[in-house]
CSV table of C-alpha atoms in Angstrom, one decimal:
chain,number,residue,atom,x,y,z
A,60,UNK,CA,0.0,0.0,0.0
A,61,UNK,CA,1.3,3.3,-1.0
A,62,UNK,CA,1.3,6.0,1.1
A,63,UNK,CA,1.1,9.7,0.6
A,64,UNK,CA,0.7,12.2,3.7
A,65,UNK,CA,2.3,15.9,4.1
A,66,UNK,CA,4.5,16.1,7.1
A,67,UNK,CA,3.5,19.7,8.7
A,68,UNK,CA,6.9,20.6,11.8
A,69,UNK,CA,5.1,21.4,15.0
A,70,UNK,CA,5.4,24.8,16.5
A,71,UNK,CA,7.4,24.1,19.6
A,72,UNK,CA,8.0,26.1,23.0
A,73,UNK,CA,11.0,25.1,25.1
A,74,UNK,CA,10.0,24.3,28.9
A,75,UNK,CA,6.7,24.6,31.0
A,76,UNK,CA,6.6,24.5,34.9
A,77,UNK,CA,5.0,21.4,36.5
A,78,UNK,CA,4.6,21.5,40.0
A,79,UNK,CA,7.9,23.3,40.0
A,80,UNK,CA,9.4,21.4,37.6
A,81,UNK,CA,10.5,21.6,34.5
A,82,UNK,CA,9.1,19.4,31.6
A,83,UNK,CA,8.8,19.9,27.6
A,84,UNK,CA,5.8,21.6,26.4
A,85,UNK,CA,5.3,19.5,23.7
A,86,UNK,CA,5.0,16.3,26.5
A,87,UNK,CA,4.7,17.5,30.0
A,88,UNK,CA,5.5,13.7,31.4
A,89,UNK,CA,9.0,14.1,30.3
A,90,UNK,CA,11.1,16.0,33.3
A,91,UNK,CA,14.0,17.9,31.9
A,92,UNK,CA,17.2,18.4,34.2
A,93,UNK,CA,20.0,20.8,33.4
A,94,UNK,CA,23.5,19.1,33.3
A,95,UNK,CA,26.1,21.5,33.1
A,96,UNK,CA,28.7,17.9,32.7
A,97,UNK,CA,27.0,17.3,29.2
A,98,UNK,CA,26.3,20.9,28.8
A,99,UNK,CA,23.1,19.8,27.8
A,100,UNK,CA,20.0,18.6,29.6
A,101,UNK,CA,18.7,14.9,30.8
A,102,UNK,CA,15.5,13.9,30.2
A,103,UNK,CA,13.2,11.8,32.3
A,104,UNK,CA,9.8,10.5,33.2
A,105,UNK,CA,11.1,10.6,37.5
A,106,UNK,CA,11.1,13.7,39.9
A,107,UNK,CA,14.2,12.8,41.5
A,108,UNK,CA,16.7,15.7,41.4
A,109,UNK,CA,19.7,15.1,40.2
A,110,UNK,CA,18.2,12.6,37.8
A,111,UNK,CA,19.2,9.0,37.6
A,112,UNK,CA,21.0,8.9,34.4
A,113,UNK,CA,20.8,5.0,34.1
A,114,UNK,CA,16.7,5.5,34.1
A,115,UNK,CA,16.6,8.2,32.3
A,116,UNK,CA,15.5,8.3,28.7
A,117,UNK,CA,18.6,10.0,27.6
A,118,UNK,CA,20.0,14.1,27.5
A,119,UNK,CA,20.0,16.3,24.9
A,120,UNK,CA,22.1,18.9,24.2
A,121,UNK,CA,19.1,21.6,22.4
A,122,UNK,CA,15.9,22.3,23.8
A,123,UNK,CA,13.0,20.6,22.3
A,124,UNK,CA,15.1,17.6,21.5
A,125,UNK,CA,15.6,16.5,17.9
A,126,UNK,CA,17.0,13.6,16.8
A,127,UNK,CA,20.6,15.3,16.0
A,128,UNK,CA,20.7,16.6,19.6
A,129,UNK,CA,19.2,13.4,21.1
A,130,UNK,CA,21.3,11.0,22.7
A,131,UNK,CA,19.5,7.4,23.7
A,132,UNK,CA,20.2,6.1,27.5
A,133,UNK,CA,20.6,2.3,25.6
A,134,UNK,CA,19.6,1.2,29.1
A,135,UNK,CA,16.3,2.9,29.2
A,136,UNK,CA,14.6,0.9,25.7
A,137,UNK,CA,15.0,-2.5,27.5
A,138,UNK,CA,13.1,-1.3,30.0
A,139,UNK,CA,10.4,0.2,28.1
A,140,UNK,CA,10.4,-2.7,25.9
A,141,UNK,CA,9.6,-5.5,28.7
A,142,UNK,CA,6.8,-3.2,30.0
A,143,UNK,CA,5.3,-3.3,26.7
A,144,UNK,CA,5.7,-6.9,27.0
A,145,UNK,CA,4.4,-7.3,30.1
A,146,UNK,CA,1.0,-4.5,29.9
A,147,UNK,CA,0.5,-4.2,26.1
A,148,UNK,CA,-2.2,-6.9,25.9
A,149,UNK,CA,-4.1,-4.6,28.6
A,150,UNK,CA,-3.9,-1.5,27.1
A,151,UNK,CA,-7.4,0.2,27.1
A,152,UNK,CA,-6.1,1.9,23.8
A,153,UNK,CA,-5.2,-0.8,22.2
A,154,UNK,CA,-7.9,-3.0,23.0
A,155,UNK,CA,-10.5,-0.7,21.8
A,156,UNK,CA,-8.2,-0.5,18.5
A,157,UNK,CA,-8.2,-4.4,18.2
A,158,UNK,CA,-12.0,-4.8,18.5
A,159,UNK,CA,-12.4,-1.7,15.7
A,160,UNK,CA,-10.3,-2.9,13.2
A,161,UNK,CA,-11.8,-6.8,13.7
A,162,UNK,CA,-15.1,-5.1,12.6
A,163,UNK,CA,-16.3,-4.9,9.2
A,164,UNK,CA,-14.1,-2.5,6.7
A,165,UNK,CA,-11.4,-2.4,9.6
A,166,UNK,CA,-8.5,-3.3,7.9
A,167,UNK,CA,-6.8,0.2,8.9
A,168,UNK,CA,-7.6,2.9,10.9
A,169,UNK,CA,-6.7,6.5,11.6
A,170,UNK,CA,-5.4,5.4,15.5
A,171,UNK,CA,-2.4,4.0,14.1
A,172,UNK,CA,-3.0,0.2,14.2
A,173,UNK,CA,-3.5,-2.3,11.3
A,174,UNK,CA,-4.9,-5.5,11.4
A,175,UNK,CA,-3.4,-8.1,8.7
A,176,UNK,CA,-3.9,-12.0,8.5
A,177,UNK,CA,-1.3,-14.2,9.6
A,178,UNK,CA,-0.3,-15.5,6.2
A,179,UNK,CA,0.3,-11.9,5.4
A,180,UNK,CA,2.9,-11.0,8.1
A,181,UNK,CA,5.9,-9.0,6.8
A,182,UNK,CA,8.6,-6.5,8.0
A,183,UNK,CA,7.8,-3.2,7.1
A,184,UNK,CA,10.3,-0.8,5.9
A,185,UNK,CA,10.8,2.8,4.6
A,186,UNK,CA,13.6,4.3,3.3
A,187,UNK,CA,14.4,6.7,5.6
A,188,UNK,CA,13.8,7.8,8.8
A,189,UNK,CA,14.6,10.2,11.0
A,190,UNK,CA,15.9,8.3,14.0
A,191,UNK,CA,17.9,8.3,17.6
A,192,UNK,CA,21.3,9.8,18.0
A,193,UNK,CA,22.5,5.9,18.6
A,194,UNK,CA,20.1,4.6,15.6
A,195,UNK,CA,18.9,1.7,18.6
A,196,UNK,CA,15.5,0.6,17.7
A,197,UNK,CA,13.0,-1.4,19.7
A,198,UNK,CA,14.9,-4.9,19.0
A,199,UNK,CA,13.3,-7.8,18.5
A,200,UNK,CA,11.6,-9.8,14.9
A,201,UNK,CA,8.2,-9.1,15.8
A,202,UNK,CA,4.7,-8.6,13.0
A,203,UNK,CA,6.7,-5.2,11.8
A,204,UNK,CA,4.7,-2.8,9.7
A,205,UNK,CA,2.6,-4.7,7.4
A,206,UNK,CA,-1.0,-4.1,6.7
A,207,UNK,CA,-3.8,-5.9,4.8
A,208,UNK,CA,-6.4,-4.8,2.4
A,209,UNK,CA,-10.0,-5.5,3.4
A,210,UNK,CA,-12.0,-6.1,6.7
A,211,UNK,CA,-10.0,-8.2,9.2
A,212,UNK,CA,-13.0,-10.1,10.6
A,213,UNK,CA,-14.3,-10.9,7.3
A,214,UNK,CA,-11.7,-14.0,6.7
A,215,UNK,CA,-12.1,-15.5,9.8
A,216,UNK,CA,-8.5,-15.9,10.7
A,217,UNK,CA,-6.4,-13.9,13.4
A,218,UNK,CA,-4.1,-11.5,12.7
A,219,UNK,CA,-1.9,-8.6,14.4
A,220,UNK,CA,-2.6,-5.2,15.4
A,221,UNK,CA,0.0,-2.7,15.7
A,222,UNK,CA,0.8,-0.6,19.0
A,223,UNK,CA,1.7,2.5,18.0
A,224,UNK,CA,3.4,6.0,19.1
A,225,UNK,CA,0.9,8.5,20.0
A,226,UNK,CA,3.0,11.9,19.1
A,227,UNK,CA,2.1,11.1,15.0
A,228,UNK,CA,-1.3,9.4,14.6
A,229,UNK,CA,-0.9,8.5,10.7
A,230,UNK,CA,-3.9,10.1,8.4
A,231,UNK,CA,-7.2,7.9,8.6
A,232,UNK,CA,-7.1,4.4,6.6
A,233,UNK,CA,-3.1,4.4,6.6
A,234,UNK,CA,-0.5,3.0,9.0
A,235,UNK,CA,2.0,4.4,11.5
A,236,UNK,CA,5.3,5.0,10.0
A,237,UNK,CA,7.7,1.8,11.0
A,238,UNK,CA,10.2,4.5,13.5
A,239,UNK,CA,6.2,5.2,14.6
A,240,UNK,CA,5.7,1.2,15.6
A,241,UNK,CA,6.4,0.2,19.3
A,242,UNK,CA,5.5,-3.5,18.1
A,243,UNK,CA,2.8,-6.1,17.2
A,244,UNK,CA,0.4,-8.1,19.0
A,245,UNK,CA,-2.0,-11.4,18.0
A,246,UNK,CA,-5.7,-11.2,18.0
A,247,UNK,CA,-8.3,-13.2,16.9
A,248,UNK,CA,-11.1,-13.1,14.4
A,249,UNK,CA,-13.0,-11.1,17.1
A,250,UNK,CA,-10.7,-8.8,17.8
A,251,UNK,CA,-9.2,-10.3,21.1
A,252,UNK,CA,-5.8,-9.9,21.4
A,253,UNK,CA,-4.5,-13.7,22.0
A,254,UNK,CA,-0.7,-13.5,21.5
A,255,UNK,CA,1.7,-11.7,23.4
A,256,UNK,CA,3.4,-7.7,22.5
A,257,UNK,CA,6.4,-8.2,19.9
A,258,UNK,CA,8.7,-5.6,19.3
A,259,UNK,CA,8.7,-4.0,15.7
A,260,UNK,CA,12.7,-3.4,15.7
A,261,UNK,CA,12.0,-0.4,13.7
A,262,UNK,CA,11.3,2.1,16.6
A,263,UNK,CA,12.7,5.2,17.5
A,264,UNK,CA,12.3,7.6,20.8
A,265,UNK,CA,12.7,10.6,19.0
A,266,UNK,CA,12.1,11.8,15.4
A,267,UNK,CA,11.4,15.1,14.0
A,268,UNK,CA,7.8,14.6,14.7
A,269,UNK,CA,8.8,14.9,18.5
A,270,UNK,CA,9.6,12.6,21.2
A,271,UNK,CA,8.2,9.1,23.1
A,272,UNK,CA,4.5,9.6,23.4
A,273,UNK,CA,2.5,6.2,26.0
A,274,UNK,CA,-1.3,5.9,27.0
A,275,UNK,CA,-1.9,7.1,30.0
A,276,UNK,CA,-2.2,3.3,30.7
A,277,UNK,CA,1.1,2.1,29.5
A,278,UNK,CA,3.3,5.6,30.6
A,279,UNK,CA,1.6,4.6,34.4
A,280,UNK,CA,2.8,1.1,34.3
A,281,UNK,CA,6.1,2.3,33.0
A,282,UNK,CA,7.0,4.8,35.8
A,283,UNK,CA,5.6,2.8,38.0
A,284,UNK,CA,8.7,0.4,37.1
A,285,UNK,CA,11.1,3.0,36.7
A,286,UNK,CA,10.2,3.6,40.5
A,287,UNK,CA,10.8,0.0,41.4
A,288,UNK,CA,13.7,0.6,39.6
A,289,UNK,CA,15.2,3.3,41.7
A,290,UNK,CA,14.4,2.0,44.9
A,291,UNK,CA,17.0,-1.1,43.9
A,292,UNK,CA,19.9,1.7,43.4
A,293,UNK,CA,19.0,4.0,46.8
């Protein structure tokens, strides 16, 4: 499936206040720390002050972060990736996207998710993309970034949906970009999801269209283990 969409940059401002801290505008979740060591700033979804770097989600050295300023924390995507793993399948978000595109006509839809029969399951790719300062994706084979033409419960076979970033919701009818594509996850004919979260491998934290964007569901259970996380290194 071809696809055509006009990328329009987003008009950025460079810190808001959260209960007296500071956190980028364009994702007030994300804590941003001043390091005068990097001459640059960490970022972080954790209030602790000064910010542990080995939880972080990595520094930048320009305020908002791009992807040339950007510099991954390779400790932090492991992390994120075995929460996915663990809470994916109980994402309201998702599950809500699973059941829609199992209906009638619901090949693809505007939230970012395709569904596509088993025997159709291939790696997505695209050319180019604009990715971390380290280039580390997601890891792992998974259902990558293939879609299917048609309704996904009119076959009567499973399939996968994707889970998708939230800062770049792809035009409706069309799929996420692959950089856009936390991973994939089985469902049925019905729309339940069956199978357990595989990464795409094609992910990115950052790209120009800005930076890692959750669920409310999923960004919960992921500080919550970042917190767990920190207690083991007090």
């Amino acid at each position: 499936m071809l696809l055509s969409r006009v990328r329009i940059a987003p008009t950025f401002k460079t810190l808001s206040l959260r209960r007296g801290l500071s956190t980028l505008t364009t994702n007030p979740y994300i804590k941003v720390f001043h390091n005068e060591s990097i001459n640059g700033h960490v970022l972080t979804y954790l209030d602790t002050n000064p910010p542990i770097h080995r939880l972080a989600i990595g520094s930048t050295t320009e305020l908002p972060p791009t992807p040339q300023s950007f510099s991954e924390n390779h400790e932090f995507l492991p992390i994120l990736t075995e929460v996915l793993r663990q809470h994916a399948a109980q994402d309201p978000y998702l599950i809500a996207q699973a059941q829609a595109l199992a209906g009638p006509g619901g090949a693809t839809l505007g939230s970012g998710g395709a569904f596509f029969p088993q025997q159709q399951k291939q790696r997505g790719t695209k050319g180019t993309s604009a990715g971390l300062g380290g280039g580390g994706g997601a890891g792992g084979g998974g259902g990558g970034g293939a879609s299917a033409q048609g309704g996904a419960g009119g076959g009567g076979v499973g399939g996968y949906v994707h889970l998708s970033d939230l800062r770049n919701p792809p035009d409706y009818g069309r799929i996420a970009w692959p950089e856009d594509i936390l991973g994939s996850i089985e469902v049925d004919s019905s729309g339940t999801i069956v199978g357990e979260f595989q990464p795409s491998g094609t992910y990115r934290i950052i790209t120009n269209e800005g930076i890692l964007g959750l669920s409310d569901f999923l960004r919960t259970k992921l500080v919550e283990r970042l917190k767990r996380e920190e207690e083991k290194l007090a």
